[in-house]
PDB file of C-alpha atoms and ligand atoms in Angstrom:
ATOM      1  CA  UNK A   1     -15.664  21.813 -13.962  1.00  0.00           C
ATOM      2  CA  UNK A   2     -11.964  21.781 -13.323  1.00  0.00           C
ATOM      3  CA  UNK A   3     -10.794  18.197 -13.707  1.00  0.00           C
ATOM      4  CA  UNK A   4      -8.133  17.506 -11.108  1.00  0.00           C
ATOM      5  CA  UNK A   5      -5.428  14.990 -11.781  1.00  0.00           C
ATOM      6  CA  UNK A   6      -5.123  12.406  -9.002  1.00  0.00           C
ATOM      7  CA  UNK A   7      -2.253  13.240  -6.628  1.00  0.00           C
ATOM      8  CA  UNK A   8      -0.778  10.018  -5.348  1.00  0.00           C
ATOM      9  CA  UNK A   9       1.413   9.042  -2.421  1.00  0.00           C
ATOM     10  CA  UNK A  10       2.631   5.455  -2.530  1.00  0.00           C
ATOM     11  CA  UNK A  11       2.774   4.009   0.985  1.00  0.00           C
ATOM     12  CA  UNK A  12       5.318   1.210   1.296  1.00  0.00           C
ATOM     13  CA  UNK A  13       6.964  -0.859   4.019  1.00  0.00           C
ATOM     14  CA  UNK A  14       7.166  -4.469   5.167  1.00  0.00           C
ATOM     15  CA  UNK A  15       4.220  -6.622   6.205  1.00  0.00           C
ATOM     16  CA  UNK A  16       2.914  -5.259   9.495  1.00  0.00           C
ATOM     17  CA  UNK A  17       4.981  -2.075   9.290  1.00  0.00           C
ATOM     18  CA  UNK A  18       1.792  -0.166  10.083  1.00  0.00           C
ATOM     19  CA  UNK A  19       0.814   1.125   6.641  1.00  0.00           C
ATOM     20  CA  UNK A  20      -2.906   0.558   7.133  1.00  0.00           C
ATOM     21  CA  UNK A  21      -2.908   1.855  10.709  1.00  0.00           C
ATOM     22  CA  UNK A  22      -1.092   5.049   9.783  1.00  0.00           C
ATOM     23  CA  UNK A  23      -3.113   5.659   6.607  1.00  0.00           C
ATOM     24  CA  UNK A  24      -6.282   5.544   8.743  1.00  0.00           C
ATOM     25  CA  UNK A  25      -4.769   8.171  11.038  1.00  0.00           C
ATOM     26  CA  UNK A  26      -3.749  10.360   8.116  1.00  0.00           C
ATOM     27  CA  UNK A  27      -7.192  10.425   6.485  1.00  0.00           C
ATOM     28  CA  UNK A  28      -8.697  11.574   9.802  1.00  0.00           C
ATOM     29  CA  UNK A  29      -6.571  14.715   9.659  1.00  0.00           C
ATOM     30  CA  UNK A  30      -5.778  15.366   6.021  1.00  0.00           C
ATOM     31  CA  UNK A  31      -7.737  15.328   2.794  1.00  0.00           C
ATOM     32  CA  UNK A  32      -6.556  11.996   1.484  1.00  0.00           C
ATOM     33  CA  UNK A  33      -8.447   8.898   0.438  1.00  0.00           C
ATOM     34  CA  UNK A  34      -6.853   5.655   1.575  1.00  0.00           C
ATOM     35  CA  UNK A  35      -6.731   2.816  -0.946  1.00  0.00           C
ATOM     36  CA  UNK A  36      -5.091  -0.388   0.255  1.00  0.00           C
ATOM     37  CA  UNK A  37      -4.142  -2.618  -2.674  1.00  0.00           C
ATOM     38  CA  UNK A  38      -4.218  -5.631  -0.343  1.00  0.00           C
ATOM     39  CA  UNK A  39      -7.722  -4.764   0.893  1.00  0.00           C
ATOM     40  CA  UNK A  40      -8.932  -4.316  -2.697  1.00  0.00           C
ATOM     41  CA  UNK A  41      -7.503  -7.720  -3.617  1.00  0.00           C
ATOM     42  CA  UNK A  42      -9.121  -9.377  -0.585  1.00  0.00           C
ATOM     43  CA  UNK A  43     -12.461  -7.789  -1.562  1.00  0.00           C
ATOM     44  CA  UNK A  44     -12.069  -9.032  -5.125  1.00  0.00           C
ATOM     45  CA  UNK A  45     -11.229 -12.511  -3.803  1.00  0.00           C
ATOM     46  CA  UNK A  46     -14.490 -12.469  -1.812  1.00  0.00           C
ATOM     47  CA  UNK A  47     -16.624 -11.067  -4.638  1.00  0.00           C
ATOM     48  CA  UNK A  48     -19.124 -13.553  -5.955  1.00  0.00           C
ATOM     49  CA  UNK A  49     -18.403 -14.431  -9.576  1.00  0.00           C
ATOM     50  CA  UNK A  50     -14.849 -13.124  -9.498  1.00  0.00           C
ATOM     51  CA  UNK A  51     -12.697 -15.001 -11.983  1.00  0.00           C
ATOM     52  CA  UNK A  52      -9.590 -14.144  -9.940  1.00  0.00           C
ATOM     53  CA  UNK A  53     -10.640 -15.422  -6.500  1.00  0.00           C
ATOM     54  CA  UNK A  54      -8.545 -18.565  -6.509  1.00  0.00           C
ATOM     55  CA  UNK A  55      -5.510 -16.913  -8.039  1.00  0.00           C
ATOM     56  CA  UNK A  56      -5.571 -14.075  -5.495  1.00  0.00           C
ATOM     57  CA  UNK A  57      -6.072 -16.540  -2.658  1.00  0.00           C
ATOM     58  CA  UNK A  58      -3.036 -18.596  -3.667  1.00  0.00           C
ATOM     59  CA  UNK A  59      -0.799 -15.575  -4.139  1.00  0.00           C
ATOM     60  CA  UNK A  60      -1.713 -14.054  -0.776  1.00  0.00           C
ATOM     61  CA  UNK A  61      -1.109 -17.282   1.146  1.00  0.00           C
ATOM     62  CA  UNK A  62       2.232 -17.736  -0.575  1.00  0.00           C
ATOM     63  CA  UNK A  63       3.248 -14.111  -0.041  1.00  0.00           C
ATOM     64  CA  UNK A  64       3.533 -13.670  -3.802  1.00  0.00           C
ATOM     65  CA  UNK A  65       2.613 -10.609  -5.794  1.00  0.00           C
ATOM     66  CA  UNK A  66      -0.565 -10.817  -7.886  1.00  0.00           C
ATOM     67  CA  UNK A  67      -0.162  -9.994 -11.610  1.00  0.00           C
ATOM     68  CA  UNK A  68      -0.440  -6.252 -12.000  1.00  0.00           C
ATOM     69  CA  UNK A  69      -3.347  -6.139 -14.462  1.00  0.00           C
ATOM     70  CA  UNK A  70      -5.645  -7.336 -11.679  1.00  0.00           C
ATOM     71  CA  UNK A  71      -4.361  -4.903  -9.057  1.00  0.00           C
ATOM     72  CA  UNK A  72      -4.130  -1.886 -11.337  1.00  0.00           C
ATOM     73  CA  UNK A  73      -7.707  -2.318 -12.548  1.00  0.00           C
ATOM     74  CA  UNK A  74      -8.948  -2.393  -8.950  1.00  0.00           C
ATOM     75  CA  UNK A  75      -6.907   0.687  -8.024  1.00  0.00           C
ATOM     76  CA  UNK A  76      -7.923   2.616 -11.130  1.00  0.00           C
ATOM     77  CA  UNK A  77     -11.599   1.864 -10.605  1.00  0.00           C
ATOM     78  CA  UNK A  78     -11.397   2.828  -6.911  1.00  0.00           C
ATOM     79  CA  UNK A  79      -9.771   6.146  -7.811  1.00  0.00           C
ATOM     80  CA  UNK A  80     -12.315   6.848 -10.540  1.00  0.00           C
ATOM     81  CA  UNK A  81     -15.257   5.963  -8.289  1.00  0.00           C
ATOM     82  CA  UNK A  82     -13.935   8.231  -5.531  1.00  0.00           C
ATOM     83  CA  UNK A  83     -13.452  11.205  -7.849  1.00  0.00           C
ATOM     84  CA  UNK A  84     -16.774  10.650  -9.569  1.00  0.00           C
ATOM     85  CA  UNK A  85     -18.618  10.818  -6.244  1.00  0.00           C
ATOM     86  CA  UNK A  86     -16.689  13.849  -5.012  1.00  0.00           C
ATOM     87  CA  UNK A  87     -14.421  15.792  -7.337  1.00  0.00           C
ATOM     88  CA  UNK A  88     -12.576  17.386  -4.395  1.00  0.00           C
ATOM     89  CA  UNK A  89     -11.226  13.959  -3.472  1.00  0.00           C
ATOM     90  CA  UNK A  90      -8.245  13.749  -5.765  1.00  0.00           C
ATOM     91  CA  UNK A  91      -5.521  12.981  -3.201  1.00  0.00           C
ATOM     92  CA  UNK A  92      -4.800   9.298  -2.652  1.00  0.00           C
ATOM     93  CA  UNK A  93      -2.685   7.222  -0.318  1.00  0.00           C
ATOM     94  CA  UNK A  94      -2.038   4.051  -2.278  1.00  0.00           C
ATOM     95  CA  UNK A  95      -1.043   1.553   0.391  1.00  0.00           C
ATOM     96  CA  UNK A  96       1.014  -1.551  -0.415  1.00  0.00           C
ATOM     97  CA  UNK A  97       1.662  -0.800  -4.087  1.00  0.00           C
ATOM     98  CA  UNK A  98       3.848  -0.872  -6.218  1.00  0.00           C
ATOM     99  CA  UNK A  99       5.519  -3.957  -4.763  1.00  0.00           C
ATOM    100  CA  UNK A 100       7.741  -4.987  -7.652  1.00  0.00           C
ATOM    101  CA  UNK A 101       8.988  -4.168 -11.134  1.00  0.00           C
ATOM    102  CA  UNK A 102       5.854  -5.639 -12.740  1.00  0.00           C
ATOM    103  CA  UNK A 103       3.618  -3.434 -10.537  1.00  0.00           C
ATOM    104  CA  UNK A 104       5.590  -0.327 -11.404  1.00  0.00           C
ATOM    105  CA  UNK A 105       5.560  -1.055 -15.122  1.00  0.00           C
ATOM    106  CA  UNK A 106       1.815  -1.677 -14.992  1.00  0.00           C
ATOM    107  CA  UNK A 107       1.264   1.598 -13.188  1.00  0.00           C
ATOM    108  CA  UNK A 108       3.425   3.510 -15.664  1.00  0.00           C
ATOM    109  CA  UNK A 109       1.623   1.989 -18.624  1.00  0.00           C
ATOM    110  CA  UNK A 110      -1.945   2.383 -17.407  1.00  0.00           C
ATOM    111  CA  UNK A 111      -1.610   5.643 -15.463  1.00  0.00           C
ATOM    112  CA  UNK A 112       0.822   7.410 -17.773  1.00  0.00           C
ATOM    113  CA  UNK A 113      -0.050  11.118 -17.653  1.00  0.00           C
ATOM    114  CA  UNK A 114      -3.231  10.367 -15.692  1.00  0.00           C
ATOM    115  CA  UNK A 115      -1.866  10.786 -12.159  1.00  0.00           C
ATOM    116  CA  UNK A 116       1.025  12.487 -10.368  1.00  0.00           C
ATOM    117  CA  UNK A 117       3.075  10.425  -7.938  1.00  0.00           C
ATOM    118  CA  UNK A 118       4.216  12.973  -5.350  1.00  0.00           C
ATOM    119  CA  UNK A 119       6.431  10.730  -3.229  1.00  0.00           C
ATOM    120  CA  UNK A 120       6.777   7.393  -1.458  1.00  0.00           C
ATOM    121  CA  UNK A 121       5.951   7.362   2.241  1.00  0.00           C
ATOM    122  CA  UNK A 122       8.170   4.586   3.569  1.00  0.00           C
ATOM    123  CA  UNK A 123       7.397   2.973   6.906  1.00  0.00           C
ATOM    124  CA  UNK A 124      10.757   1.525   7.805  1.00  0.00           C
ATOM    125  CA  UNK A 125      10.314  -1.273  10.314  1.00  0.00           C
ATOM    126  CA  UNK A 126      12.540  -4.002  11.687  1.00  0.00           C
ATOM    127  CA  UNK A 127      11.580  -7.355  10.142  1.00  0.00           C
ATOM    128  CA  UNK A 128      11.326  -9.071  13.525  1.00  0.00           C
ATOM    129  CA  UNK A 129       8.954  -6.377  14.752  1.00  0.00           C
ATOM    130  CA  UNK A 130       6.909  -6.768  11.559  1.00  0.00           C
ATOM    131  CA  UNK A 131       6.595 -10.523  12.037  1.00  0.00           C
ATOM    132  CA  UNK A 132       5.689 -10.149  15.716  1.00  0.00           C
ATOM    133  CA  UNK A 133       2.923  -7.648  14.940  1.00  0.00           C
ATOM    134  CA  UNK A 134       1.395  -9.849  12.237  1.00  0.00           C
ATOM    135  CA  UNK A 135       1.558 -12.967  14.418  1.00  0.00           C
ATOM    136  CA  UNK A 136      -0.161 -11.056  17.209  1.00  0.00           C
ATOM    137  CA  UNK A 137      -2.824  -9.828  14.791  1.00  0.00           C
ATOM    138  CA  UNK A 138      -3.159 -13.369  13.411  1.00  0.00           C
ATOM    139  CA  UNK A 139      -4.780 -14.491  16.670  1.00  0.00           C
ATOM    140  CA  UNK A 140      -7.942 -12.672  15.578  1.00  0.00           C
ATOM    141  CA  UNK A 141      -7.529 -11.243  12.053  1.00  0.00           C
ATOM    142  CA  UNK A 142      -8.643 -14.273  10.087  1.00  0.00           C
ATOM    143  CA  UNK A 143      -6.037 -13.292   7.482  1.00  0.00           C
ATOM    144  CA  UNK A 144      -4.762 -16.398   5.744  1.00  0.00           C
ATOM    145  CA  UNK A 145      -1.239 -14.925   5.631  1.00  0.00           C
ATOM    146  CA  UNK A 146      -0.821 -13.986   9.306  1.00  0.00           C
ATOM    147  CA  UNK A 147       1.001 -17.208  10.179  1.00  0.00           C
ATOM    148  CA  UNK A 148       4.712 -17.878  10.528  1.00  0.00           C
ATOM    149  CA  UNK A 149       5.046 -19.781   7.251  1.00  0.00           C
ATOM    150  CA  UNK A 150       3.342 -17.114   5.127  1.00  0.00           C
ATOM    151  CA  UNK A 151       5.157 -14.355   7.005  1.00  0.00           C
ATOM    152  CA  UNK A 152       8.585 -15.775   6.142  1.00  0.00           C
ATOM    153  CA  UNK A 153       7.538 -15.669   2.490  1.00  0.00           C
ATOM    154  CA  UNK A 154       6.055 -12.170   2.748  1.00  0.00           C
ATOM    155  CA  UNK A 155       9.312 -10.884   4.247  1.00  0.00           C
ATOM    156  CA  UNK A 156      11.343 -12.585   1.505  1.00  0.00           C
ATOM    157  CA  UNK A 157       9.151 -11.059  -1.207  1.00  0.00           C
ATOM    158  CA  UNK A 158       9.407  -7.672   0.480  1.00  0.00           C
ATOM    159  CA  UNK A 159      13.211  -7.822   0.631  1.00  0.00           C
ATOM    160  CA  UNK A 160      13.683  -9.225  -2.869  1.00  0.00           C
ATOM    161  CA  UNK A 161      11.029  -7.307  -4.806  1.00  0.00           C
ATOM    162  CA  UNK A 162       9.720  -4.297  -2.914  1.00  0.00           C
ATOM    163  CA  UNK A 163      12.892  -2.877  -1.377  1.00  0.00           C
ATOM    164  CA  UNK A 164      14.397  -2.325  -4.839  1.00  0.00           C
ATOM    165  CA  UNK A 165      11.328  -0.289  -5.826  1.00  0.00           C
ATOM    166  CA  UNK A 166      11.783   1.901  -2.741  1.00  0.00           C
ATOM    167  CA  UNK A 167      15.479   2.265  -3.616  1.00  0.00           C
ATOM    168  CA  UNK A 168      14.551   3.300  -7.125  1.00  0.00           C
ATOM    169  CA  UNK A 169      12.402   6.128  -5.789  1.00  0.00           C
ATOM    170  CA  UNK A 170      15.162   6.995  -3.317  1.00  0.00           C
ATOM    171  CA  UNK A 171      17.486   7.666  -6.259  1.00  0.00           C
ATOM    172  CA  UNK A 172      14.862  10.092  -7.568  1.00  0.00           C
ATOM    173  CA  UNK A 173      14.813  11.851  -4.182  1.00  0.00           C
ATOM    174  CA  UNK A 174      11.173  10.888  -3.745  1.00  0.00           C
ATOM    175  CA  UNK A 175      11.220   8.827  -0.552  1.00  0.00           C
ATOM    176  CA  UNK A 176      10.139  10.137   2.837  1.00  0.00           C
ATOM    177  CA  UNK A 177      11.115   7.673   5.537  1.00  0.00           C
ATOM    178  CA  UNK A 178       9.469   7.191   8.906  1.00  0.00           C
ATOM    179  CA  UNK A 179      10.883   5.011  11.696  1.00  0.00           C
ATOM    180  CA  UNK A 180       7.952   2.607  12.019  1.00  0.00           C
ATOM    181  CA  UNK A 181       9.246   0.371  14.821  1.00  0.00           C
ATOM    182  CA  UNK A 182       8.013   2.784  17.497  1.00  0.00           C
ATOM    183  CA  UNK A 183       4.563   3.196  19.047  1.00  0.00           C
ATOM    184  CA  UNK A 184       1.550   4.044  16.872  1.00  0.00           C
ATOM    185  CA  UNK A 185       1.499   7.649  18.140  1.00  0.00           C
ATOM    186  CA  UNK A 186       5.227   8.157  17.658  1.00  0.00           C
ATOM    187  CA  UNK A 187       5.034   6.825  14.104  1.00  0.00           C
ATOM    188  CA  UNK A 188       2.078   9.097  13.382  1.00  0.00           C
ATOM    189  CA  UNK A 189       4.063  12.111  14.636  1.00  0.00           C
ATOM    190  CA  UNK A 190       6.991  11.054  12.446  1.00  0.00           C
ATOM    191  CA  UNK A 191       4.775  10.931   9.377  1.00  0.00           C
ATOM    192  CA  UNK A 192       2.985  14.197  10.072  1.00  0.00           C
ATOM    193  CA  UNK A 193       5.476  16.700   8.600  1.00  0.00           C
ATOM    194  CA  UNK A 194       5.792  14.638   5.409  1.00  0.00           C
ATOM    195  CA  UNK A 195       2.069  14.557   4.852  1.00  0.00           C
ATOM    196  CA  UNK A 196       1.197  18.094   5.898  1.00  0.00           C
ATOM    197  CA  UNK A 197       3.620  19.795   3.543  1.00  0.00           C
ATOM    198  CA  UNK A 198       2.156  17.957   0.559  1.00  0.00           C
ATOM    199  CA  UNK A 199      -1.354  19.317   0.966  1.00  0.00           C
ATOM    200  CA  UNK A 200      -0.649  22.353  -1.203  1.00  0.00           C
TER     201      UNK A 200
HETATM  202  N1  LIG B   1       0.437  -2.137  14.648  1.00  0.00           N
HETATM  203  C1  LIG B   1       0.514  -1.212  13.664  1.00  0.00           C
HETATM  204  N2  LIG B   1       1.362  -0.230  14.002  1.00  0.00           N
HETATM  205  C2  LIG B   1       1.856  -0.555  15.220  1.00  0.00           C
HETATM  206  C3  LIG B   1       2.807   0.075  16.100  1.00  0.00           C
HETATM  207  N3  LIG B   1       3.422   1.224  15.787  1.00  0.00           N
HETATM  208  N4  LIG B   1       3.120  -0.539  17.262  1.00  0.00           N
HETATM  209  C4  LIG B   1       2.508  -1.729  17.587  1.00  0.00           C
HETATM  210  N5  LIG B   1       1.601  -2.363  16.811  1.00  0.00           N
HETATM  211  C5  LIG B   1       1.282  -1.777  15.633  1.00  0.00           C
HETATM  212  O1  LIG B   1      -0.517  -3.227  11.287  1.00  0.00           O
HETATM  213  C6  LIG B   1      -0.231  -4.596  11.479  1.00  0.00           C
HETATM  214  C7  LIG B   1      -0.532  -4.968  12.925  1.00  0.00           C
HETATM  215  O2  LIG B   1       0.348  -4.278  13.772  1.00  0.00           O
HETATM  216  C8  LIG B   1      -1.925  -4.568  13.376  1.00  0.00           C
HETATM  217  O3  LIG B   1      -2.407  -5.510  14.275  1.00  0.00           O
HETATM  218  C9  LIG B   1      -1.718  -3.213  14.045  1.00  0.00           C
HETATM  219  O4  LIG B   1      -2.680  -2.962  15.013  1.00  0.00           O
HETATM  220  C10 LIG B   1      -0.341  -3.378  14.635  1.00  0.00           C
HETATM  221  P1  LIG B   1      -1.080  -2.705   9.875  1.00  0.00           P
HETATM  222  O5  LIG B   1      -1.344  -1.260  10.041  1.00  0.00           O
HETATM  223  O6  LIG B   1      -2.148  -3.568   9.396  1.00  0.00           O
HETATM  224  O7  LIG B   1       0.250  -2.878   8.998  1.00  0.00           O
HETATM  225  P2  LIG B   1       0.386  -3.027   7.423  1.00  0.00           P
HETATM  226  O8  LIG B   1       1.720  -2.480   7.086  1.00  0.00           O
HETATM  227  O9  LIG B   1      -0.789  -2.469   6.735  1.00  0.00           O
HETATM  228  O10 LIG B   1       0.416  -4.609   7.354  1.00  0.00           O
HETATM  229  P3  LIG B   1      -0.192  -5.586   6.266  1.00  0.00           P
HETATM  230  O11 LIG B   1      -0.230  -6.914   6.894  1.00  0.00           O
HETATM  231  O12 LIG B   1      -1.438  -5.049   5.693  1.00  0.00           O
HETATM  232  O13 LIG B   1       0.980  -5.493   5.215  1.00  0.00           O
HETATM  233  P4  LIG B   1       1.215  -6.267   3.884  1.00  0.00           P
HETATM  234  O14 LIG B   1       1.930  -5.317   3.067  1.00  0.00           O
HETATM  235  O15 LIG B   1       1.873  -7.559   4.095  1.00  0.00           O
HETATM  236  O16 LIG B   1      -0.272  -6.628   3.435  1.00  0.00           O
HETATM  237  P5  LIG B   1      -1.133  -6.166   2.204  1.00  0.00           P
HETATM  238  O17 LIG B   1      -2.525  -6.255   2.596  1.00  0.00           O
HETATM  239  O18 LIG B   1      -0.620  -4.912   1.655  1.00  0.00           O
HETATM  240  O19 LIG B   1      -0.808  -7.316   1.150  1.00  0.00           O
HETATM  241  C11 LIG B   1      -1.150  -8.650   1.428  1.00  0.00           C
HETATM  242  C12 LIG B   1      -0.837  -9.520   0.241  1.00  0.00           C
HETATM  243  O20 LIG B   1      -1.636  -9.121  -0.869  1.00  0.00           O
HETATM  244  C13 LIG B   1       0.596  -9.459  -0.270  1.00  0.00           C
HETATM  245  O21 LIG B   1       1.454 -10.292   0.441  1.00  0.00           O
HETATM  246  C14 LIG B   1       0.413  -9.921  -1.706  1.00  0.00           C
HETATM  247  O22 LIG B   1       0.258 -11.299  -1.764  1.00  0.00           O
HETATM  248  C15 LIG B   1      -0.929  -9.277  -2.070  1.00  0.00           C
HETATM  249  N6  LIG B   1      -0.752  -7.971  -2.743  1.00  0.00           N
HETATM  250  C16 LIG B   1      -0.396  -7.973  -4.079  1.00  0.00           C
HETATM  251  O23 LIG B   1      -0.193  -9.018  -4.687  1.00  0.00           O
HETATM  252  N7  LIG B   1      -0.281  -6.778  -4.733  1.00  0.00           N
HETATM  253  C17 LIG B   1      -0.485  -5.586  -4.128  1.00  0.00           C
HETATM  254  O24 LIG B   1      -0.364  -4.543  -4.791  1.00  0.00           O
HETATM  255  C18 LIG B   1      -0.852  -5.585  -2.759  1.00  0.00           C
HETATM  256  C19 LIG B   1      -0.963  -6.796  -2.094  1.00  0.00           C
HETATM  257 MG1  LIG B   2      -2.210  -3.249   5.372  1.00  0.00          MG
END
């Protein structure tokens, strides 16, 4: 059979920018598989016998970025599992990764030649709006980082570590920006042209 190389869109933006919400919308309408790095880490944290549970837990609460070897292994396995089950599923939205220099280096080392990064879909959202959304969600999410203290740290990490990664891709002309401060439907409509012209 014709082995397809994974086609990847990195989905980035601040905490609560709407990455997960919009990725769910996209997979309803386009042939992408959504992989949230944060969700994969939370699953690994909850997995019985995981040697990384405590480390992941601490990093998430502190808004710090987990060492890339852990995250990249989870992402790689999720991609492989998806393509093994269904070889037509080779398009991925990788949500919340790469978040820093370490993440990007890890990706480049492990995935070198094994996947094509098409572009970065950037959900650009006002920090205050981001915080408000996460605090609202925190009333019921059970997420250990949806509180004001963790959110301040998540925003700091985003500004210090993740924004420079987005800027790096911007220099390569590979960033597609969506105004993410608007309503869910308006953001979806803003993302639509970027996603639809990459289906090829
Ligand atoms: N909502 C969404 N869109 C809205 C809109 N347009 N208008 C009004 N409300 C909107 O949305 C957040 C909330 O806002 C929801 O209640 C939603 O209904 C509402 P969501 O779609 O969940 O936003 P998202 O951007 O996905 O927010 P999330 O909290 O998931 O972002 P983070 O990037 O902070 O979280 P993530 O899960 O990616 O990472 C968590 C932690 O894991 C990190 O801080 C880090 O410690 C660790 N991590 C790593 O170490 N490495 C990684 O590679 C990934 C994560
Ligand atoms: Mg998310």
